[in-house]
PDB file of C-alpha atoms in Angstrom:
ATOM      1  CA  UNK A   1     151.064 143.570  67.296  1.00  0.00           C
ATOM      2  CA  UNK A   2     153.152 140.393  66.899  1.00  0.00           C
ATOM      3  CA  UNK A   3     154.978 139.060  69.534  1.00  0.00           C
ATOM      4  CA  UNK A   4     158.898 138.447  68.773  1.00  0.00           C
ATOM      5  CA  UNK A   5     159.536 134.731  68.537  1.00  0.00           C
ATOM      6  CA  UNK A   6     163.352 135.223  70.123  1.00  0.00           C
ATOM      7  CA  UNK A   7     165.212 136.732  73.340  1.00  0.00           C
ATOM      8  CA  UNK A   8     168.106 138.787  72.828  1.00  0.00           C
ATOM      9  CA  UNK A   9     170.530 140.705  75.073  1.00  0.00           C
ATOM     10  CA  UNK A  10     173.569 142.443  74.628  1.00  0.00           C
ATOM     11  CA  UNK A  11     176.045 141.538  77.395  1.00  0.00           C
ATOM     12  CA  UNK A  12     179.388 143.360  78.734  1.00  0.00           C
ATOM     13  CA  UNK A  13     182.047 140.800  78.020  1.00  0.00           C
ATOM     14  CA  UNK A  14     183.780 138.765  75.430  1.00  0.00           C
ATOM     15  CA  UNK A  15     182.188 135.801  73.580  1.00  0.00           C
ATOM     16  CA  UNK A  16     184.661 133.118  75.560  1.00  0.00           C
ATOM     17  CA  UNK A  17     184.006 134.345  78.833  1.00  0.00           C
ATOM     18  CA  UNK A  18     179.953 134.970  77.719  1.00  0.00           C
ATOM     19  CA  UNK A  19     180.072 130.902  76.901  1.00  0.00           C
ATOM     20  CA  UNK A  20     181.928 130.064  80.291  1.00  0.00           C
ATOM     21  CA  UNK A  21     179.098 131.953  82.602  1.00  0.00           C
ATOM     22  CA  UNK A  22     176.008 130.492  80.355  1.00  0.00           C
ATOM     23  CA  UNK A  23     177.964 127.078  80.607  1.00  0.00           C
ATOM     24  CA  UNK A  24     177.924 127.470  84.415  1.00  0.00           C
ATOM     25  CA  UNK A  25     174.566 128.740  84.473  1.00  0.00           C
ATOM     26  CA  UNK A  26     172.784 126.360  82.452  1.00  0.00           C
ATOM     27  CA  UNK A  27     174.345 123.382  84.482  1.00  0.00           C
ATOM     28  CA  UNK A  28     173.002 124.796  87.764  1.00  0.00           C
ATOM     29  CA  UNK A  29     169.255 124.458  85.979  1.00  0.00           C
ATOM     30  CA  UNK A  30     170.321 121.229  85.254  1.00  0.00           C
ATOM     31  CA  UNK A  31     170.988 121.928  81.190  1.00  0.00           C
ATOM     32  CA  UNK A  32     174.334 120.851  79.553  1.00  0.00           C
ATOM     33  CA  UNK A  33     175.539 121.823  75.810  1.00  0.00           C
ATOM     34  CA  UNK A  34     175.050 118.719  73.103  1.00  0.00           C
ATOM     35  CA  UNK A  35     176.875 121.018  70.932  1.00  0.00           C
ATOM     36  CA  UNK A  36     179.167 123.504  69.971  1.00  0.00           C
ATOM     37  CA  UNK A  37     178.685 124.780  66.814  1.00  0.00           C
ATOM     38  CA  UNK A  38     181.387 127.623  65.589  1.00  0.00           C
ATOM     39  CA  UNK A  39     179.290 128.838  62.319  1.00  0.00           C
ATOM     40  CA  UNK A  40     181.751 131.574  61.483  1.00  0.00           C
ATOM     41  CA  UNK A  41     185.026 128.504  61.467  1.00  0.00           C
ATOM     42  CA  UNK A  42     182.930 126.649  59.520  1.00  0.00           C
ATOM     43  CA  UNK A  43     182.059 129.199  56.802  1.00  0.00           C
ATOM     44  CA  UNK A  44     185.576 130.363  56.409  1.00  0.00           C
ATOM     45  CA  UNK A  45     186.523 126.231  56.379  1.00  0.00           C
ATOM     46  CA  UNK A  46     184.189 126.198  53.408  1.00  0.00           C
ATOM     47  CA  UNK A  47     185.593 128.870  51.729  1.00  0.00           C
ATOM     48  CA  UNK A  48     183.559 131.507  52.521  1.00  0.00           C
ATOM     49  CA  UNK A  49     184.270 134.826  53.587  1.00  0.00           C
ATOM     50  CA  UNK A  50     182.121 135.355  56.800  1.00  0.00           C
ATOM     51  CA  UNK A  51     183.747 137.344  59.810  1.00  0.00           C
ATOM     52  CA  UNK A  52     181.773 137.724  62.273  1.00  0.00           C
ATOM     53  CA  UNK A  53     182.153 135.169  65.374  1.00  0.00           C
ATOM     54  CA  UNK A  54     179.058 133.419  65.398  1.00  0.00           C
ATOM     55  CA  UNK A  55     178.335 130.468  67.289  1.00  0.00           C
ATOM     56  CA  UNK A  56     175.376 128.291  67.821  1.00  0.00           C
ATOM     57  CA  UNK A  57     174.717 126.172  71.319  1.00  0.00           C
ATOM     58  CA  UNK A  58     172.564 123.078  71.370  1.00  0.00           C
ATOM     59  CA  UNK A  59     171.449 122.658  75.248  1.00  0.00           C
ATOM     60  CA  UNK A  60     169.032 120.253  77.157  1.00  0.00           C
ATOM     61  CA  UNK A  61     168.034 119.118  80.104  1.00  0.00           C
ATOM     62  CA  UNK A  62     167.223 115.658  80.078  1.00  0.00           C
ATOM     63  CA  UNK A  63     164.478 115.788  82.655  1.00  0.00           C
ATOM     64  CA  UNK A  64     162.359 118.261  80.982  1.00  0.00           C
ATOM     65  CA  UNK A  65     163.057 116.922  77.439  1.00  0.00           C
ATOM     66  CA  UNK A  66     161.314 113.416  78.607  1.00  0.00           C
ATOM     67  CA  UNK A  67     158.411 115.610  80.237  1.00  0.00           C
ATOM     68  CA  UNK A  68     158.172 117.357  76.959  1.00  0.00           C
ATOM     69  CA  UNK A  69     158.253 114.033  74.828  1.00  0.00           C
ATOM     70  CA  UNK A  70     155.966 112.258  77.018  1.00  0.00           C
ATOM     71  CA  UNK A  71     153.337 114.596  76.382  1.00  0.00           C
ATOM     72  CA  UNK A  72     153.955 114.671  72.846  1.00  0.00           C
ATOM     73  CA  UNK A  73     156.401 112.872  70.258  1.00  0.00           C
ATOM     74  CA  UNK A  74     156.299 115.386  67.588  1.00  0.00           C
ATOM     75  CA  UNK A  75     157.725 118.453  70.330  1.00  0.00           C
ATOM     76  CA  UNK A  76     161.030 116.469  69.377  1.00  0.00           C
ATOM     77  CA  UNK A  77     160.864 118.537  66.402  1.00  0.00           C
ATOM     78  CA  UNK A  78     161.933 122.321  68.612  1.00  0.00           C
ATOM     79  CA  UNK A  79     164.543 119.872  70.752  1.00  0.00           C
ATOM     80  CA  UNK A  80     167.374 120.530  71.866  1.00  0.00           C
ATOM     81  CA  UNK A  81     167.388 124.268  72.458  1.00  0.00           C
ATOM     82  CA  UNK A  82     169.208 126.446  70.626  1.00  0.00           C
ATOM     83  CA  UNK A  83     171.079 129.481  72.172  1.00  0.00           C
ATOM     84  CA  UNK A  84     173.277 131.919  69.749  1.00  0.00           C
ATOM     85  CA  UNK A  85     176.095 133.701  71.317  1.00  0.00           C
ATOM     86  CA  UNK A  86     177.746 136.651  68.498  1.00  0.00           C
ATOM     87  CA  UNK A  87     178.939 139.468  67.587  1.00  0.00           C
ATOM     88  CA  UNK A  88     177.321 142.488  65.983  1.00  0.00           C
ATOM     89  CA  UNK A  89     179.295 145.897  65.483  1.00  0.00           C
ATOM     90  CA  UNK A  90     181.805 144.931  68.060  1.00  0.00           C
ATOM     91  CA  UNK A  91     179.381 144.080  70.694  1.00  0.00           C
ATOM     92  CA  UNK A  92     178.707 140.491  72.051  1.00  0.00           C
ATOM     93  CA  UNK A  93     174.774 139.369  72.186  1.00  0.00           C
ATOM     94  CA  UNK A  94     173.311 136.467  73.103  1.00  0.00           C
ATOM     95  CA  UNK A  95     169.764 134.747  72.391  1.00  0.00           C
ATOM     96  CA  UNK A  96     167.421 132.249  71.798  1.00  0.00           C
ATOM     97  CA  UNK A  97     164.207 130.890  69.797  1.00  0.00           C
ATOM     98  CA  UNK A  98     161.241 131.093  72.317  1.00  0.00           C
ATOM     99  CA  UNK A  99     160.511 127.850  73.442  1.00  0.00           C
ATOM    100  CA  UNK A 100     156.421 129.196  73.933  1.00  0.00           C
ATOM    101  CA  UNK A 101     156.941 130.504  70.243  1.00  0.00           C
ATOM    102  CA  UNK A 102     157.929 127.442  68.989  1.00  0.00           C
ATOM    103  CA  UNK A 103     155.648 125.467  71.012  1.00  0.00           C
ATOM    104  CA  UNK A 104     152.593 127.809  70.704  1.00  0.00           C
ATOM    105  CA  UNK A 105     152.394 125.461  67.168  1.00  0.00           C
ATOM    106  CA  UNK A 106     151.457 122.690  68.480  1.00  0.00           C
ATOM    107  CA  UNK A 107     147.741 123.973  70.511  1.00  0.00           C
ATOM    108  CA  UNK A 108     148.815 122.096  73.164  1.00  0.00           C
ATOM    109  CA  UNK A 109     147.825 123.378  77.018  1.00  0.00           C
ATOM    110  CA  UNK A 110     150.074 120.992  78.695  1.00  0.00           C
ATOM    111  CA  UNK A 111     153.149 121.773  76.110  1.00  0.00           C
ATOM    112  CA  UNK A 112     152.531 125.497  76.820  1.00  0.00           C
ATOM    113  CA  UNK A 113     152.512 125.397  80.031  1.00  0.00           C
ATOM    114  CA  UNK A 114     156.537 123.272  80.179  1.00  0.00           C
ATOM    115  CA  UNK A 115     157.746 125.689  77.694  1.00  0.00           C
ATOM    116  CA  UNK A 116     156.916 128.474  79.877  1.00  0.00           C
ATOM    117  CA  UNK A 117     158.733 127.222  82.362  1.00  0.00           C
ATOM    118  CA  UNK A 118     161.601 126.270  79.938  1.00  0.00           C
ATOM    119  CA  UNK A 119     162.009 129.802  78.581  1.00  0.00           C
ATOM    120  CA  UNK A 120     161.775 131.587  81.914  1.00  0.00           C
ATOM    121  CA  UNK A 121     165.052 128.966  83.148  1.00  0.00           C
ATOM    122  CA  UNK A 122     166.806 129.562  80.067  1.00  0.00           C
ATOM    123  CA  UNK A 123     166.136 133.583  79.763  1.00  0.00           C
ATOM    124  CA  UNK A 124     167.434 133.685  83.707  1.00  0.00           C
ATOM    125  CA  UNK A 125     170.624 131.850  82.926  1.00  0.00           C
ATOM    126  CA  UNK A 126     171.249 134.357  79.790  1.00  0.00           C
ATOM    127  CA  UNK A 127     170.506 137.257  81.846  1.00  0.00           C
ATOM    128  CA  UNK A 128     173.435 135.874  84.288  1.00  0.00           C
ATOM    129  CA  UNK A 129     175.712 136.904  81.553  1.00  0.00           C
ATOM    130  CA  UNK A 130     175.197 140.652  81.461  1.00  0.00           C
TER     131      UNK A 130
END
């Protein structure tokens, strides 16, 4: 059986409010958001028609991206995290790349071992938003 590379929940609010509560949740594990990136704006911008909200977080935390770099250069290539916050027939669900699955590519002990640790932060501060 093959493991799922992502985490996804569905949560009982609104996308805005959603973002507010990860936002406040993230900073208390000591992440902040690089980026806000409002894919379904940017679509319809282009000219496309694409309705559903759909937006894409970058976050980091500084101290664990230097652990993570220290150990290896090339783990620059899964930074900064991404978190997806959207809507799917009317309900709002939020997720996120595995850090471990993304890592796991690397055969790298030490790596696995931070992304563990990563993903268990960043699934808690998701799971504050149901």
């Amino acid at each position: 059986m093959m493991e799922v590379f992502h985490y996804t929940v569905e949560v009982q609010r609104e996308m805005d409010e959603t973002m507010e509560i990860l936002e406040e949740s993230l900073k208390r594990e000591g992440f902040g958001f690089l980026w806000k990136f409002n894919v379904t704006e940017k679509l319809q911008e282009k000219g496309f028609d694409f309705q559903p909200p759909f937006v894409i977080l970058e976050v980091c935390n500084p101290q664990e991206a230097a652990r993570v770099l220290s150990e290896n250069l090339l783990a620059g290539y899964f930074l900064p995290c991404k978190i997806v916050v959207y809507k799917e027939n009317e309900t709002t669900k939020i997720g996120m790349p595995k850090p471990t699955m993304l890592i796991s590519m690397m055969n790298n002990e030490q790596l696995k071992q931070l992304a563990e640790d990563i993903e268990k932060r960043l699934i808690s501060c998701i799971d504050e938003c149901k």
